[in-house]
């Protein structure tokens, strides 16, 4: 087969392996996608399998399409007969083929999240305990977790330790009954139902094991309990199973991924062969050595160490800034300096961070420096729902006559003011030519309204009046904090969001607004709440009519560490290398998640190809107050001889070090 000579020895061993289960430990930048596609091609070329007998499973349609394109380049039209699929697509294929055995019609419907929420809200309205406030989103999250657990281990429905345990059993049963009555399945069913089908029907299981003689699984370290069970059923004894992954890059435990699946592969499939891909084609040796000295401190990992022929390259720059504003300005200045010296396009640069709220200061500094950027995987800070909600409160405080912003938050958090009441009062205000706020005040004693509506209106009017009085004698940051506390916004997040990671992220986003106001105060004499809101409004021209920042073709990437996996850039800035940020405070408290935080740091470091810069600050604003910071344990784990330590705005930072002779890692 042509092309095998272009592979390194370990890659060739993985591609040509026969006789038993195979685990390919593919380190960062080691060419794993190339190995998977070459293995598919080799199986066909050597007549080990026909194209239709090969199943390759991954997590995203993008990854599946990339594999399909690469396979087609190697084997041509035969690639069309190979099944390249996501887990959910595979489950859907099995269900469509065996719908009747699963108790469904072949034309069953797939419910998306909106459909699921509508169904649950209907069930909640009809439930005997409907007077108790239950959130459909939390119940949906519980249903998903329950289905995953039952698919993996069976048994009774789990308990979640909250008030939802009182109604969950009933709602789960009714939800499932309604799905079946509508001949519908949800996305969890696309994994769960095929598992039940394969486990209970030996003929169907035999059919799929015979059809897919060779099974390849990409990103195996990201499989959850139910996906793992599906693979175990399909793979049987695993003699023709090949999985590819890297335990050092398992960073999705918060959404169910279980790193133990890859760590226990040799125990699960006896006689397994392990091939380690340790030659890296992405980064310089200095960057790889730094990553190794961080990740080696995780006790539960497969031993491996990446190496490269790209040369030693530059030392890692690490600078200490005064605070997050100084850190952001320094990043902007260094971006400009490196870009001017190297003539690299802006898309060659990325700024990575642990938490979404870190992007605010960086966005501001890049806008001032007129450096183009794209925010990957989300809205810019002031376009996030939580921020827009709180800004609406602040605008209503400054100007109660601002009907648009007032209507956005009159019943959020919930105050018992019904939609029909709001519509009626709004119409009344328009007829009288007054603001909605004045109309609300005029309806405080309206006996035609329900007690719930009257109480809610009174509460809202009082809140705005109190915050207006407070804003006259207190600086903007204090007003923001007061709005968060007195509105009950944080409690509403806690009530409506069950996922700990999402709750933490949204809470931090909310509290960062106070930090933004405090930063504005420091930069402006005679700072006012109105002035702070004006400073936010001045960025409006950066957005299109849908509220998202226009995507720029040649721009610096701003991206969280979780979203950066799979990406690579010549020049990477990894900022916020501090305790309680990386590793995150929550993982430090829990203790059990520090290993995943270390893997997250490892992923960040290994995104860099030529030049890596780490940054940390002496103090950082949290909820509008400055707090002293401690260097991250991870930066301390990197040997000093790999780091060029500096302070922010160090003079001639770019020329303080020179790559070793013969290095291909020179950034110039």
XYZ file of C-alpha atoms in Angstrom:
668
model
C 0.000 0.000 0.000
C 1.407 3.365 -1.042
C 2.075 5.906 1.671
C 3.073 3.557 4.482
C 6.681 4.673 4.022
C 5.639 8.200 5.072
C 4.548 6.968 8.509
C 6.881 6.721 11.478
C 7.495 3.231 12.980
C 4.845 3.563 15.687
C 2.265 4.866 13.237
C 3.000 1.961 10.877
C 2.674 -0.511 13.752
C -0.761 0.893 14.582
C -1.892 0.887 10.953
C -0.765 -2.670 10.178
C -1.638 -4.347 13.514
C -3.600 -7.613 13.296
C -4.685 -10.148 15.869
C -6.415 -8.700 18.878
C -7.699 -5.497 20.500
C -5.623 -2.390 19.816
C -5.248 0.750 21.925
C -3.508 3.623 20.141
C -2.356 6.187 22.691
C -2.067 9.215 20.447
C -0.326 12.121 22.127
C -1.108 15.712 21.173
C -0.050 16.513 17.611
C 1.019 12.943 16.863
C -1.108 12.447 13.735
C -3.962 10.319 15.094
C -6.471 11.149 12.345
C -3.883 10.175 9.758
C -3.342 6.855 11.522
C -7.084 6.088 11.685
C -7.621 6.779 7.989
C -4.518 4.849 6.965
C -5.684 1.905 9.094
C -9.064 1.933 7.322
C -7.302 2.015 3.967
C -4.887 -0.756 4.993
C -7.705 -3.049 6.142
C -9.307 -2.699 2.719
C -6.059 -2.911 0.740
C -4.988 -6.145 2.457
C -8.509 -7.629 2.097
C -8.734 -7.888 5.877
C -12.158 -6.310 5.533
C -14.501 -5.053 2.849
C -15.388 -1.332 3.108
C -18.944 -2.083 4.304
C -17.540 -4.208 7.156
C -15.741 -1.248 8.747
C -17.351 1.039 11.314
C -15.511 4.144 12.560
C -17.168 6.113 15.353
C -16.333 9.596 16.579
C -18.069 12.418 18.442
C -18.852 15.122 15.901
C -20.051 15.275 12.311
C -17.073 17.510 11.545
C -14.619 14.825 12.687
C -16.512 12.118 10.777
C -16.488 14.227 7.594
C -12.762 14.884 7.935
C -12.094 11.150 8.231
C -14.305 10.492 5.210
C -12.412 13.037 3.088
C -9.022 11.658 4.107
C -10.120 8.073 3.496
C -11.415 9.020 0.050
C -8.012 10.505 -0.794
C -6.441 7.115 -0.011
C -8.966 4.603 -1.339
C -11.217 6.612 -3.643
C -14.865 5.666 -4.109
C -14.603 2.715 -1.720
C -14.635 5.203 1.170
C -18.350 5.758 0.558
C -19.071 2.203 1.709
C -17.258 2.643 5.040
C -19.589 3.602 7.893
C -18.121 6.785 9.409
C -20.523 7.919 12.085
C -21.130 9.742 15.331
C -22.500 7.743 18.270
C -25.968 9.261 17.874
C -26.039 8.688 14.123
C -25.104 5.050 14.677
C -27.845 4.656 17.269
C -30.382 6.226 14.920
C -29.309 3.862 12.129
C -29.893 0.846 14.374
C -33.277 2.136 15.572
C -34.536 2.924 12.073
C -33.635 -0.601 10.973
C -35.204 -2.282 14.002
C -37.873 0.174 15.089
C -40.581 -2.437 15.585
C -38.376 -4.552 17.849
C -37.794 -1.396 19.910
C -41.555 -0.768 20.143
C -41.528 2.066 17.589
C -42.827 2.704 14.101
C -40.090 3.137 11.457
C -41.180 6.758 10.945
C -40.712 7.747 14.607
C -39.908 11.385 15.409
C -36.775 12.705 17.118
C -37.541 15.327 19.766
C -35.025 18.121 20.151
C -34.500 20.031 23.393
C -37.292 22.500 22.626
C -39.744 19.650 22.077
C -38.647 17.991 25.303
C -39.082 21.201 27.295
C -42.579 21.762 25.901
C -43.604 18.237 26.870
C -42.199 18.578 30.390
C -43.883 21.943 30.962
C -47.213 20.372 30.006
C -46.629 17.502 32.429
C -45.681 19.939 35.196
C -48.885 21.969 34.711
C -50.906 18.784 35.138
C -48.940 17.369 38.068
C -50.640 17.153 41.521
C -47.774 19.169 43.048
C -47.887 21.863 40.344
C -48.047 24.628 42.969
C -44.498 23.809 43.954
C -42.070 25.511 41.577
C -40.218 22.933 39.502
C -37.988 23.861 36.605
C -38.352 21.873 33.395
C -34.673 22.377 32.542
C -33.511 20.739 35.766
C -35.913 17.831 35.270
C -34.650 17.371 31.709
C -31.076 17.248 32.995
C -32.091 14.638 35.586
C -33.830 12.559 32.904
C -30.689 12.576 30.771
C -28.508 11.485 33.685
C -30.993 8.772 34.657
C -31.125 7.355 31.134
C -27.343 7.283 30.906
C -27.060 5.524 34.255
C -29.731 2.969 33.434
C -28.172 2.243 30.044
C -24.786 1.717 31.656
C -25.763 -0.316 34.700
C -29.516 -0.795 34.790
C -31.276 -0.718 38.138
C -33.618 1.781 39.731
C -33.898 5.473 38.960
C -31.185 7.483 40.730
C -31.794 9.966 43.531
C -30.405 13.478 43.153
C -30.675 14.756 46.710
C -32.984 17.690 46.000
C -36.689 18.501 45.997
C -37.045 16.995 42.539
C -36.754 13.522 44.049
C -40.372 14.038 45.234
C -41.758 14.180 41.699
C -39.045 12.764 39.466
C -40.271 9.166 39.409
C -43.770 10.190 38.323
C -42.573 12.721 35.774
C -40.023 10.322 34.294
C -42.689 7.642 33.816
C -45.161 10.126 32.294
C -42.470 11.630 30.064
C -41.524 8.216 28.701
C -45.174 7.251 28.234
C -45.873 10.465 26.291
C -42.829 9.928 24.091
C -44.058 6.479 23.159
C -47.607 7.709 22.631
C -46.232 10.289 20.177
C -43.939 7.692 18.581
C -40.983 9.909 19.485
C -37.496 9.519 20.947
C -35.093 12.045 22.444
C -31.336 12.237 21.838
C -30.526 10.102 24.870
C -32.812 7.402 23.476
C -30.606 7.231 20.386
C -27.984 5.614 22.622
C -30.157 4.017 25.305
C -32.664 2.191 23.074
C -30.046 0.579 20.820
C -28.254 -0.634 23.961
C -31.448 -2.293 25.210
C -32.091 -3.708 21.748
C -28.606 -5.195 21.379
C -28.521 -6.499 24.944
C -31.922 -8.192 24.786
C -32.001 -9.478 21.203
C -29.134 -11.836 20.453
C -30.030 -12.131 16.781
C -29.822 -8.386 16.226
C -26.565 -8.209 18.189
C -25.152 -11.065 16.085
C -26.234 -9.237 12.924
C -24.303 -6.066 13.782
C -21.229 -7.889 15.023
C -21.169 -9.792 11.730
C -21.836 -6.674 9.648
C -19.145 -4.551 11.309
C -16.177 -6.880 11.445
C -13.807 -4.030 12.342
C -14.683 -1.269 14.794
C -12.568 1.889 15.204
C -13.294 4.512 17.862
C -11.822 8.019 17.866
C -11.371 10.162 21.023
C -11.985 7.124 23.216
C -11.047 9.077 26.346
C -14.244 11.136 25.899
C -16.708 8.232 25.992
C -19.319 8.218 28.760
C -20.851 5.221 30.517
C -23.629 4.551 27.987
C -21.408 5.018 24.920
C -18.905 2.645 26.505
C -21.599 -0.020 26.953
C -22.745 0.327 23.354
C -19.171 -0.196 22.168
C -18.701 -3.193 24.457
C -21.804 -4.825 23.000
C -20.778 -4.203 19.398
C -17.143 -5.171 19.938
C -17.779 -8.501 21.678
C -14.409 -9.973 22.610
C -12.768 -6.938 21.035
C -10.470 -8.904 18.723
C -11.229 -6.492 15.877
C -11.571 -3.380 18.023
C -9.231 -0.422 17.658
C -9.590 2.647 19.880
C -7.622 5.862 19.607
C -7.280 8.465 22.304
C -5.145 10.226 24.885
C -5.887 10.019 28.592
C -3.809 13.195 29.072
C -6.405 15.103 27.039
C -9.520 13.859 28.849
C -11.088 17.189 29.881
C -14.844 16.590 29.653
C -15.572 14.802 32.929
C -18.119 17.517 33.766
C -20.329 16.282 30.919
C -20.021 12.587 31.679
C -16.783 11.492 29.972
C -14.958 8.811 31.987
C -11.173 8.699 31.620
C -11.149 5.268 33.256
C -12.552 3.813 30.028
C -9.218 4.332 28.288
C -7.117 3.630 31.385
C -8.811 0.228 31.844
C -8.824 -0.818 28.192
C -6.246 -3.575 28.700
C -8.299 -4.986 31.576
C -11.568 -4.808 29.633
C -10.146 -6.438 26.504
C -7.668 -9.169 27.319
C -4.639 -9.559 25.105
C -4.792 -5.943 23.978
C -1.821 -4.385 22.220
C -0.878 -0.809 23.133
C 0.882 1.413 20.591
C 2.066 4.810 21.769
C 2.338 7.662 19.295
C 4.863 9.911 21.008
C 6.439 11.736 18.076
C 4.886 15.172 17.896
C 4.637 17.101 14.617
C 3.238 20.317 16.079
C 5.394 21.870 18.794
C 8.999 22.586 19.729
C 10.740 20.378 22.275
C 10.699 23.130 24.895
C 6.905 23.319 24.725
C 6.594 19.523 24.865
C 8.971 19.284 27.835
C 6.972 21.902 29.724
C 3.749 20.008 29.031
C 5.321 16.742 30.195
C 6.569 18.173 33.490
C 3.015 19.340 34.223
C 1.108 16.217 33.205
C 3.488 13.703 34.802
C 2.166 14.794 38.214
C -1.132 13.016 37.516
C -0.885 9.598 39.162
C -3.536 7.896 37.022
C -2.199 8.071 33.479
C -0.544 5.940 30.836
C 3.212 6.745 30.906
C 4.354 8.506 27.731
C 6.513 11.462 26.769
C 6.235 13.414 23.537
C 9.289 14.297 21.456
C 9.863 16.108 18.185
C 12.370 16.671 15.425
C 11.418 20.351 15.242
C 14.222 21.423 17.550
C 14.353 22.999 20.983
C 12.886 26.352 19.973
C 12.395 29.397 22.158
C 12.048 29.281 25.896
C 8.539 29.847 27.217
C 7.889 33.497 28.034
C 6.149 34.015 31.385
C 5.282 37.485 32.637
C 3.833 38.813 35.878
C 1.289 41.636 35.566
C -0.148 43.926 38.194
C -3.785 43.017 37.492
C -6.061 41.741 34.742
C -6.091 45.113 32.947
C -2.280 45.186 32.910
C -2.252 41.551 31.797
C -4.618 42.308 28.903
C -2.713 45.419 27.790
C 0.560 43.477 27.888
C -0.935 40.662 25.810
C -2.122 43.240 23.237
C 1.303 44.916 23.147
C 3.120 41.611 22.768
C 0.740 40.480 20.046
C 1.556 43.632 18.109
C 5.297 43.248 18.688
C 5.464 39.615 17.591
C 3.214 40.267 14.598
C 5.380 43.190 13.447
C 8.581 41.188 13.838
C 7.356 37.929 12.273
C 4.839 39.305 9.732
C 2.597 36.391 10.755
C -1.132 36.786 10.013
C -3.354 37.540 12.997
C -4.999 34.112 12.659
C -1.661 32.584 13.747
C -2.271 33.893 17.291
C -4.556 32.632 20.051
C -5.289 33.754 23.602
C -6.485 30.892 25.829
C -8.135 31.169 29.245
C -9.828 28.930 31.805
C -12.967 30.969 32.412
C -15.168 32.910 29.994
C -15.119 35.993 32.211
C -11.405 36.456 31.551
C -12.211 37.491 27.999
C -13.744 40.832 29.057
C -10.483 42.637 29.838
C -8.752 41.054 26.833
C -11.552 42.059 24.452
C -11.317 45.634 25.714
C -7.522 45.797 25.327
C -7.620 44.364 21.800
C -10.315 46.812 20.728
C -8.263 49.752 22.033
C -5.180 48.407 20.242
C -7.263 47.872 17.081
C -6.250 44.218 16.902
C -8.883 42.110 15.099
C -10.165 39.127 17.061
C -12.803 36.411 17.024
C -14.358 34.991 20.161
C -14.634 31.235 19.660
C -17.638 29.327 20.944
C -19.783 32.080 22.385
C -21.027 35.633 22.572
C -18.781 38.480 23.566
C -19.012 39.355 27.222
C -21.577 42.171 27.041
C -23.775 40.123 24.687
C -24.317 37.225 27.112
C -27.856 36.863 28.416
C -26.911 37.210 32.076
C -24.994 40.421 31.406
C -27.767 41.878 29.236
C -30.304 41.106 31.977
C -28.268 42.945 34.609
C -27.465 45.827 32.269
C -31.242 46.116 31.731
C -31.644 46.501 35.519
C -28.992 49.215 35.549
C -30.573 51.033 32.598
C -33.965 50.906 34.338
C -32.328 52.354 37.461
C -30.809 55.234 35.473
C -33.947 55.696 33.372
C -37.176 54.034 34.619
C -38.843 55.343 31.454
C -36.797 52.892 29.343
C -39.699 50.515 28.617
C -37.639 48.087 26.514
C -35.154 47.279 29.267
C -37.780 47.407 32.001
C -39.994 44.843 30.276
C -36.989 42.542 29.876
C -36.565 42.213 33.650
C -39.953 42.938 35.192
C -40.562 39.233 35.788
C -36.995 37.939 35.813
C -36.262 36.618 38.337
C -39.854 35.430 38.616
C -42.147 37.613 40.704
C -45.557 36.155 39.851
C -46.492 38.877 37.361
C -48.288 37.070 34.539
C -47.745 37.788 30.860
C -51.345 38.924 30.377
C -50.993 41.410 33.246
C -47.829 42.838 31.694
C -49.518 43.172 28.283
C -52.569 44.887 29.843
C -50.472 47.384 31.816
C -48.244 48.077 28.793
C -51.317 48.837 26.650
C -52.634 51.103 29.401
C -49.316 52.993 29.520
C -49.340 53.528 25.771
C -52.949 54.800 25.841
C -52.145 57.266 28.606
C -48.854 58.321 27.041
C -46.823 57.376 30.115
C -43.995 54.962 30.845
C -44.647 51.360 31.792
C -42.938 52.024 35.129
C -45.418 54.826 35.925
C -48.265 52.509 34.897
C -46.924 49.825 37.234
C -46.853 52.306 40.096
C -50.413 53.329 39.246
C -51.602 49.726 39.483
C -50.182 49.005 42.943
C -53.648 49.114 44.484
C -55.587 47.652 41.572
C -57.974 45.067 43.056
C -58.690 43.701 39.586
C -55.217 42.169 39.572
C -54.453 38.890 41.311
C -52.676 39.104 44.663
C -49.655 37.438 43.063
C -49.456 40.146 40.389
C -49.973 42.989 42.882
C -47.262 41.625 45.169
C -44.879 41.116 42.249
C -45.431 44.621 40.894
C -44.957 46.138 44.360
C -41.741 44.188 44.821
C -40.381 45.312 41.440
C -41.278 48.989 41.849
C -39.738 49.015 45.322
C -36.558 47.365 44.005
C -36.056 49.966 41.257
C -36.776 52.837 43.678
C -34.282 51.449 46.214
C -31.568 50.969 43.608
C -32.147 54.505 42.250
C -31.695 55.970 45.725
C -28.640 53.774 46.295
C -27.055 54.821 42.977
C -27.119 58.508 43.962
C -24.647 57.966 46.807
C -22.606 54.924 45.744
C -20.132 54.194 42.931
C -21.105 52.012 39.936
C -19.482 48.786 41.201
C -21.485 48.984 44.443
C -24.688 49.537 42.453
C -23.972 46.494 40.295
C -23.400 44.364 43.394
C -26.600 45.697 44.945
C -28.572 44.911 41.778
C -27.291 41.338 41.762
C -28.046 40.795 45.453
C -31.361 42.617 45.791
C -32.886 41.344 42.542
C -32.257 37.732 43.556
C -30.507 37.093 40.250
C -27.868 34.771 41.716
C -30.543 32.749 43.525
C -32.506 32.475 40.265
C -29.457 30.974 38.562
C -29.074 28.492 41.411
C -32.756 27.583 41.212
C -32.913 27.075 37.460
C -29.501 25.589 36.637
C -28.733 22.081 37.781
C -25.385 21.555 36.040
C -22.585 22.660 38.390
C -20.228 23.726 35.604
C -22.863 25.871 33.856
C -23.954 27.417 37.155
C -20.367 28.306 38.056
C -19.766 29.854 34.631
C -22.930 31.975 34.674
C -22.367 33.076 38.274
C -18.842 34.190 37.406
C -20.180 36.009 34.344
C -22.673 37.905 36.511
C -20.099 38.813 39.170
C -17.617 39.940 36.520
C -19.951 42.839 35.696
C -19.107 44.339 39.100
C -15.424 43.930 38.238
C -16.010 45.683 34.909
C -17.668 48.574 36.752
C -14.806 48.747 39.252
C -12.276 48.826 36.395
C -14.262 51.668 34.817
C -14.146 53.567 38.122
C -10.359 53.260 38.286
C -9.981 54.669 34.796
C -12.524 57.499 35.082
C -12.621 60.419 37.483
C -16.107 61.162 38.752
C -17.354 57.794 37.537
C -21.145 57.430 37.363
C -23.494 54.571 36.648
C -24.711 56.400 33.553
C -21.128 56.793 32.362
C -20.455 53.102 32.868
C -23.508 52.195 30.785
C -22.385 54.632 28.095
C -18.975 52.934 27.940
C -20.746 49.637 27.236
C -22.987 51.173 24.582
C -19.992 52.543 22.660
C -19.166 49.005 21.550
C -22.503 48.541 19.782
C -21.060 49.054 16.294
C -19.000 45.865 16.669
C -22.156 43.772 16.339
C -24.449 42.822 13.542
C -28.212 42.867 13.818
C -28.280 39.438 15.459
C -26.154 40.566 18.379
C -23.131 38.441 17.571
C -19.798 39.967 16.743
C -19.025 39.786 13.055
C -16.619 36.982 12.270
C -13.302 38.209 10.879
C -11.314 36.017 8.521
C -7.848 37.091 9.720
C -8.042 37.629 13.474
C -6.620 36.582 16.837
C -8.618 33.756 18.402
C -9.935 34.215 21.955
C -10.971 30.787 23.215
C -11.488 28.857 26.446
C -9.258 25.894 27.150
C -12.193 23.498 26.820
C -12.998 24.828 23.344
C -9.328 24.890 22.261
C -8.946 21.100 22.183
C -8.167 19.994 18.644
C -6.867 23.423 17.592
C -3.274 24.582 17.087
C -1.600 27.958 16.606
C 1.990 29.104 16.025
C 1.729 31.676 18.831
C -0.269 30.997 21.990
C -0.902 33.122 25.089
C -2.167 31.114 28.074
C -3.308 33.651 30.650
C -4.447 33.517 34.270
C -1.910 30.953 35.503
C -3.072 31.313 39.102
C -4.484 29.148 41.850
C -8.302 29.184 41.943
C -8.341 29.986 38.226
C -6.141 27.236 36.745
C -6.726 24.994 38.645
C -10.226 26.339 39.185
C -11.320 26.992 42.768
C -14.134 24.450 42.507
C -11.764 21.618 41.590
C -9.433 22.544 44.442
C -12.332 22.410 46.893
C -13.526 19.064 45.582
C -10.024 17.638 45.437
C -10.971 14.915 42.970
C -10.972 17.153 39.901
C -7.473 18.647 40.087
C -6.211 15.923 37.747
C -8.644 17.082 35.072
C -7.550 20.691 35.586
C -3.955 19.565 35.045
C -5.008 17.852 31.824
C -6.710 21.091 30.815
C -3.445 22.983 31.360
C -1.626 20.310 29.336
C -4.079 20.785 26.463
C -3.476 24.542 26.578
C 0.302 24.238 26.485
C 0.269 21.747 23.610
C -1.834 24.038 21.388
C 1.346 26.101 20.778
C 3.542 25.301 17.799
C 6.387 27.837 18.024
C 5.970 30.330 20.830
C 4.142 30.007 24.153
C 3.554 32.845 26.599
C 2.178 32.304 30.106
C 0.819 35.146 32.218
C -0.316 35.675 35.798
C -1.227 38.658 37.946
C -0.478 39.922 41.440
C -4.124 40.750 42.093
C -7.354 40.193 40.222
C -10.776 41.797 40.509
C -13.452 39.444 41.841
C -16.995 40.712 42.269
C -15.636 44.256 42.103
C -12.999 43.791 44.811
C -9.269 43.248 44.368
C -7.829 39.998 45.693
C -4.207 38.911 45.945
C -3.313 35.997 43.693
C -1.000 33.006 44.062
C 0.920 31.462 41.136
C -0.643 28.255 39.808
C 0.875 24.986 40.977
C 1.079 24.099 37.291
C 3.470 26.915 36.415
C 5.596 25.858 39.382
C 5.791 22.333 37.939
C 7.554 23.600 34.800
C 11.369 23.504 35.259
C 12.853 27.033 35.551
C 15.341 26.382 32.751
C 12.406 26.158 30.284
C 11.015 29.594 31.206
C 12.171 33.138 30.503
C 10.616 35.020 33.436
C 9.695 38.677 32.950
C 7.435 41.428 34.183
C 4.666 42.973 32.125
C 5.902 45.355 29.433
C 9.463 44.050 29.794
C 11.694 45.998 27.436
C 12.877 44.030 24.401
C 11.173 40.848 25.632
C 11.278 39.428 22.124
C 15.081 39.650 21.900
C 15.921 38.422 25.401
C 16.387 34.872 24.151
C 17.547 33.219 20.977
C 16.622 29.750 19.766
C 19.392 27.193 19.675
C 21.335 26.862 16.424
C 19.630 24.688 13.857
C 16.257 24.979 15.568
C 13.153 24.950 13.449
C 11.267 26.524 16.335
C 12.429 30.107 15.661
C 9.373 32.346 15.635
C 10.892 34.690 13.055
